[in-house]
Amino acid sequence: MSVRIDENMLLNILEETPATQNIMLMGKHGIGKSQILETFFSSRGCKVVSLFLGQMSDPGDLIGIPHKNEETGHTDFLPPYWFPTDDSPIVLFLDELNRARPEVLQTIMDLALNRKLAGRSLPAGSRIISAINIGEEYQLTDLDPALVSRFNIYEFVPSVQDWLMWASKNGVDQRITSYISENPKALDNQIPVEDLDNLEKTPDRRAWVRVSEIITEKDILKESYKSIIAGIIGDAAANKFFEHLDKNHLLTAKELLLGNYEITKQKLNSYNTPQFASINDAVFVYLESDKYSDDDKVVMAENLTLYFNFLESNKLREAMAHFGNMLSGPMYPNALLFIIEKCPDLYSKIIQFVAQIK
């Protein structure tokens, strides 16, 4: 059984694993493996080189072109475009490892064990990280146990909450994050493989970002947008998304925290407990993202206090408990800091409430 990890654990693994040990990440496509690696190592000044092994037709695409060394009479290989020409270490990300041809995988064996490619050594301190897809929907190559043994293997299963925090920080349209918060199974494909046609589109995390790029700054989505979006996430997912927008629009975190509270209050009166839980989720994700200015913080603090007071005055104790549970957990340190600094009275009220229900 594989070791399942979320994004926080992956970051911890990247931090603690020595460069001499190779890492293999198992998971579905479109869940952010390459993006997390790029962000993590780039922030530390290390170049990330991504190689898509499934696109390589033969070992020459990986090791370079052979030529005759006129001095020795032997065959040498010209270094490929990506091979470092100085002594700076790199992170070599071998994506789609189990889509590679068997002859390409043989080349990877020496690279994974000895950090060498056609006789050339990677600079000291370089890392090798691979990624493989898992699932019956993929056309895959079986991996040699000897190659697998050269990697520390983890199944990367990022949580919906991981994605929501990332999405908030990276400007994904709030109609999408609100929908996913309320319908977490909509983030990734939930349709059984045997029920899918060969080219049937299904949602994944990358697809939702593409949807966001199309609808951002468009307040009204015309009917034609449904067809456009269906080409990205599939008919079924697009229909459900538009039904949500038409019938069940929840306040976004930005609307609640920065909008006119008198208007907000009218909408709050129509919600039920699960919907308040979704709003709580969105609020904490937004506070954690730090995507607001210092000038916004005064209004945000006032509206956040009014929101919690609304829950209290309407005796919505389950929603209050959910809010308090999120505040006391380890997932939202920026949100906790915001409430402590900007809403000290609210923080005291929440602590007292949580103490009463324990």
XYZ file of C-alpha atoms in Angstrom:
358
model
C 0.000 0.000 0.000
C 1.370 3.414 -0.984
C 1.940 6.264 1.450
C -0.691 8.942 0.774
C 0.349 12.570 1.288
C -1.282 15.969 0.897
C 0.378 19.218 -0.164
C 1.660 20.142 3.298
C 3.276 16.739 3.706
C 4.791 16.955 0.219
C 6.417 20.276 1.085
C 7.776 18.713 4.271
C 9.182 15.775 2.293
C 10.862 18.106 -0.205
C 12.388 20.033 2.696
C 13.668 17.034 4.640
C 14.724 14.535 1.961
C 18.470 14.686 1.115
C 19.310 15.605 -2.476
C 20.968 12.209 -2.880
C 17.620 10.420 -2.514
C 15.179 10.258 -5.421
C 11.454 10.908 -5.005
C 8.582 9.454 -7.029
C 5.108 11.010 -6.862
C 2.103 8.914 -7.873
C -1.158 10.603 -8.764
C -3.750 11.690 -11.281
C -2.998 14.240 -13.976
C -3.776 17.895 -13.363
C -3.367 17.902 -9.569
C -0.475 20.370 -9.428
C 2.605 18.178 -8.962
C 4.864 20.092 -11.345
C 3.590 23.492 -10.212
C 4.283 22.763 -6.550
C 7.801 21.557 -7.357
C 8.511 24.582 -9.547
C 7.323 27.016 -6.868
C 9.105 25.259 -4.006
C 12.538 24.973 -5.615
C 12.461 28.224 -7.582
C 11.852 30.111 -4.335
C 15.103 28.568 -3.114
C 17.051 29.668 -6.171
C 17.247 26.218 -7.755
C 16.465 25.646 -11.427
C 13.791 23.051 -12.201
C 14.134 21.153 -15.490
C 10.969 19.272 -16.505
C 11.281 16.423 -18.990
C 8.132 14.768 -20.347
C 9.364 11.238 -20.890
C 6.149 10.108 -22.557
C 6.986 12.407 -25.476
C 10.481 10.990 -26.072
C 10.746 8.603 -29.014
C 14.177 7.159 -28.185
C 17.069 7.553 -25.701
C 18.704 10.137 -27.946
C 16.022 12.634 -26.916
C 17.305 12.272 -23.358
C 21.046 11.700 -23.622
C 21.823 13.813 -26.708
C 23.128 13.197 -30.229
C 26.148 10.888 -30.763
C 29.192 12.181 -32.633
C 32.763 11.049 -33.213
C 35.419 12.501 -30.937
C 38.212 13.306 -33.410
C 40.882 13.199 -30.709
C 40.010 9.801 -29.260
C 38.173 8.223 -32.164
C 35.417 7.233 -29.752
C 31.738 8.106 -29.885
C 30.666 10.896 -27.534
C 27.226 12.368 -26.961
C 26.566 16.060 -27.361
C 24.843 17.210 -24.169
C 21.087 17.771 -24.514
C 19.705 21.298 -24.323
C 18.726 21.007 -20.667
C 21.970 19.591 -19.246
C 23.685 22.138 -16.949
C 26.860 23.618 -18.396
C 28.128 24.921 -15.051
C 28.339 23.400 -11.595
C 24.977 24.728 -10.411
C 22.735 21.935 -9.098
C 19.358 21.412 -10.747
C 16.107 19.666 -9.920
C 15.432 17.183 -12.700
C 11.699 16.475 -12.838
C 10.992 13.309 -14.830
C 7.305 13.633 -15.606
C 5.213 10.810 -17.088
C 7.852 8.251 -16.116
C 5.491 5.325 -16.636
C 4.527 6.590 -20.092
C 8.128 6.354 -21.330
C 9.265 3.744 -23.836
C 11.206 0.821 -22.324
C 14.440 1.916 -24.040
C 14.114 5.384 -22.486
C 13.531 3.823 -19.072
C 16.804 1.910 -19.396
C 18.593 5.245 -19.696
C 16.867 6.469 -16.549
C 18.307 3.535 -14.569
C 21.869 4.931 -14.603
C 20.612 8.450 -14.030
C 18.586 7.435 -10.965
C 21.376 5.343 -9.429
C 24.586 7.179 -10.328
C 23.384 10.658 -11.334
C 25.060 10.100 -14.700
C 23.816 10.428 -18.249
C 25.989 9.170 -21.129
C 29.042 9.465 -18.884
C 28.288 12.981 -17.645
C 27.504 13.580 -13.992
C 24.855 15.970 -12.788
C 26.293 18.764 -10.619
C 26.640 17.902 -6.949
C 23.485 18.662 -5.017
C 21.166 17.989 -7.955
C 17.889 16.240 -7.254
C 15.859 13.752 -9.253
C 12.095 13.709 -8.806
C 9.734 11.690 -10.964
C 5.983 11.584 -11.387
C 3.777 8.762 -12.606
C 0.078 8.587 -13.387
C -2.042 5.923 -11.739
C -5.444 4.718 -12.887
C -7.109 2.511 -15.452
C -7.763 5.461 -17.765
C -4.079 5.830 -18.696
C -1.951 3.958 -21.235
C 1.059 3.097 -19.109
C 4.352 1.227 -19.210
C 5.144 -1.237 -16.428
C 8.145 -0.087 -14.409
C 11.055 -2.374 -13.635
C 11.241 -3.169 -9.880
C 14.944 -2.320 -9.989
C 14.111 1.188 -11.178
C 11.270 1.605 -8.681
C 13.590 0.609 -5.831
C 15.715 3.687 -6.523
C 12.937 6.066 -5.512
C 11.128 7.021 -2.314
C 7.500 6.618 -3.402
C 4.488 8.659 -2.279
C 0.935 8.872 -3.576
C 0.156 12.568 -3.865
C -3.498 13.229 -3.023
C -3.897 16.981 -2.453
C -7.017 17.906 -0.544
C -9.765 20.097 -1.905
C -8.856 22.617 0.787
C -5.268 22.690 -0.508
C -6.574 23.614 -3.933
C -9.005 26.213 -2.615
C -6.211 28.017 -0.773
C -4.006 27.888 -3.858
C -6.868 29.090 -6.043
C -7.606 32.023 -3.753
C -3.960 33.086 -3.755
C -3.730 32.813 -7.539
C -6.841 34.700 -8.551
C -9.152 31.868 -9.570
C -12.664 33.284 -10.066
C -14.571 33.227 -6.785
C -17.665 31.750 -8.412
C -15.581 28.652 -9.046
C -14.053 28.486 -5.565
C -17.478 29.019 -4.030
C -18.915 26.204 -6.146
C -16.060 23.826 -5.322
C -16.274 24.699 -1.623
C -19.935 23.714 -1.627
C -19.440 20.742 -4.010
C -15.946 19.375 -3.316
C -16.451 16.265 -5.474
C -16.770 18.552 -8.496
C -13.082 19.474 -8.360
C -11.872 16.219 -9.896
C -13.517 13.656 -12.123
C -15.904 11.435 -10.165
C -17.220 9.451 -13.137
C -16.185 5.745 -13.158
C -13.613 4.968 -15.863
C -15.806 2.287 -17.454
C -18.564 4.884 -18.023
C -16.315 7.270 -19.974
C -15.972 7.487 -23.745
C -12.458 7.812 -25.115
C -12.578 11.584 -25.628
C -15.118 12.529 -22.984
C -14.037 15.594 -21.020
C -14.130 15.533 -17.237
C -13.106 18.187 -14.707
C -9.715 18.405 -13.064
C -7.837 21.164 -11.285
C -6.109 22.485 -14.385
C -9.439 22.554 -16.233
C -11.107 24.690 -13.578
C -8.249 27.204 -13.868
C -8.884 27.388 -17.630
C -12.571 28.015 -16.914
C -11.566 30.817 -14.565
C -9.441 32.450 -17.272
C -12.524 32.613 -19.487
C -15.129 33.893 -17.011
C -13.053 36.223 -14.805
C -14.275 39.836 -15.021
C -17.462 38.706 -16.797
C -20.280 39.393 -14.356
C -22.930 37.839 -16.581
C -22.287 34.531 -18.328
C -24.226 34.212 -21.561
C -25.766 30.882 -22.517
C -23.019 30.373 -25.091
C -20.475 30.175 -22.289
C -21.947 26.867 -21.192
C -20.795 25.262 -24.449
C -17.369 26.864 -24.157
C -16.942 25.606 -20.613
C -18.331 22.162 -21.472
C -15.389 21.771 -23.848
C -13.087 22.195 -20.840
C -14.785 20.220 -18.065
C -17.447 18.215 -19.928
C -21.199 18.597 -20.382
C -22.249 17.112 -17.054
C -19.898 19.263 -14.969
C -20.725 22.421 -16.944
C -24.471 21.896 -16.492
C -24.087 21.445 -12.738
C -21.867 24.516 -12.484
C -24.403 26.696 -14.302
C -27.269 25.275 -12.254
C -25.349 26.310 -9.165
C -24.844 29.828 -10.512
C -28.508 30.145 -11.472
C -30.182 28.698 -8.382
C -27.851 28.576 -5.455
C -25.395 31.426 -5.491
C -23.620 31.773 -2.172
C -21.930 34.910 -1.017
C -18.249 34.822 -1.850
C -15.762 35.599 0.883
C -14.910 38.885 -0.796
C -18.593 39.873 -0.961
C -19.079 39.062 2.710
C -15.904 40.701 3.985
C -15.777 43.777 1.753
C -19.414 44.305 0.749
C -22.253 46.293 2.271
C -23.284 44.304 5.343
C -26.934 45.368 5.197
C -27.196 43.716 1.767
C -25.131 40.767 2.965
C -27.446 40.219 5.935
C -30.476 39.836 3.681
C -28.752 37.002 1.831
C -27.540 35.346 5.036
C -31.133 34.981 6.203
C -31.815 32.516 3.381
C -28.953 30.079 4.067
C -28.873 26.767 5.926
C -26.145 25.218 8.087
C -24.231 23.429 5.281
C -24.189 26.665 3.316
C -22.811 28.576 6.306
C -20.087 25.932 6.568
C -19.189 26.603 2.918
C -19.094 30.342 3.621
C -16.837 29.721 6.637
C -14.494 27.700 4.435
C -14.365 30.464 1.848
C -13.747 33.153 4.480
C -10.793 31.331 6.004
C -9.295 30.564 2.598
C -9.597 34.246 1.662
C -8.034 35.423 4.939
C -5.215 32.913 4.491
C -4.502 34.069 0.939
C -3.476 37.594 1.978
C -4.950 38.882 -1.305
C -6.209 42.103 0.256
C -4.714 45.481 1.045
C -4.093 47.092 4.410
C -6.890 49.548 3.617
C -9.324 46.630 3.287
C -8.557 45.179 6.701
C -10.673 47.623 8.725
C -13.827 46.854 6.742
C -13.014 43.134 6.707
C -12.619 43.033 10.485
C -15.915 44.853 11.008
C -17.846 42.634 8.598
C -16.290 39.442 9.966
C -17.396 40.417 13.470
C -20.899 41.231 12.214
C -21.042 37.858 10.448
C -20.146 35.881 13.559
C -22.577 37.979 15.612
C -25.258 37.073 13.067
C -24.546 33.364 13.607
C -24.707 33.910 17.360
C -27.923 35.962 17.392
C -29.656 33.390 15.184
C -28.454 30.535 17.429
C -26.637 28.860 14.554
C -24.409 26.947 16.929
C -23.279 24.323 14.419
C -22.040 27.031 12.068
C -20.365 28.798 15.005
C -18.695 25.541 16.080
C -17.457 24.962 12.526
C -16.035 28.504 12.473
C -14.319 27.959 15.842
C -12.929 24.591 14.767
C -11.302 26.139 11.714
C -9.835 28.919 13.812
C -8.295 26.486 16.309
C -6.803 24.149 13.689
C -3.296 24.422 12.173
C -4.360 25.027 8.581
C -4.984 28.788 8.620
C -2.198 30.608 10.505
C -2.647 33.863 8.545
C -6.373 33.869 9.244
C -5.748 33.287 12.949
C -3.259 36.148 13.031
C -5.723 38.444 11.250
C -8.491 37.740 13.762
C -6.202 38.093 16.777
C -4.772 41.406 15.556
C -7.793 43.013 13.868
C -10.722 41.462 15.776
C -9.503 40.869 19.352
C -13.019 41.014 20.836
C -14.252 38.524 18.265
C -11.296 36.249 19.019
C -12.149 36.291 22.742
C -15.800 35.528 21.996
C -14.885 32.562 19.804
C -12.458 31.164 22.378
C -15.142 31.394 25.081
C -17.698 29.702 22.812
C -15.327 26.843 21.929
C -14.505 26.359 25.620
C -18.217 26.007 26.424
C -18.862 23.254 23.896
C -15.855 21.109 24.825
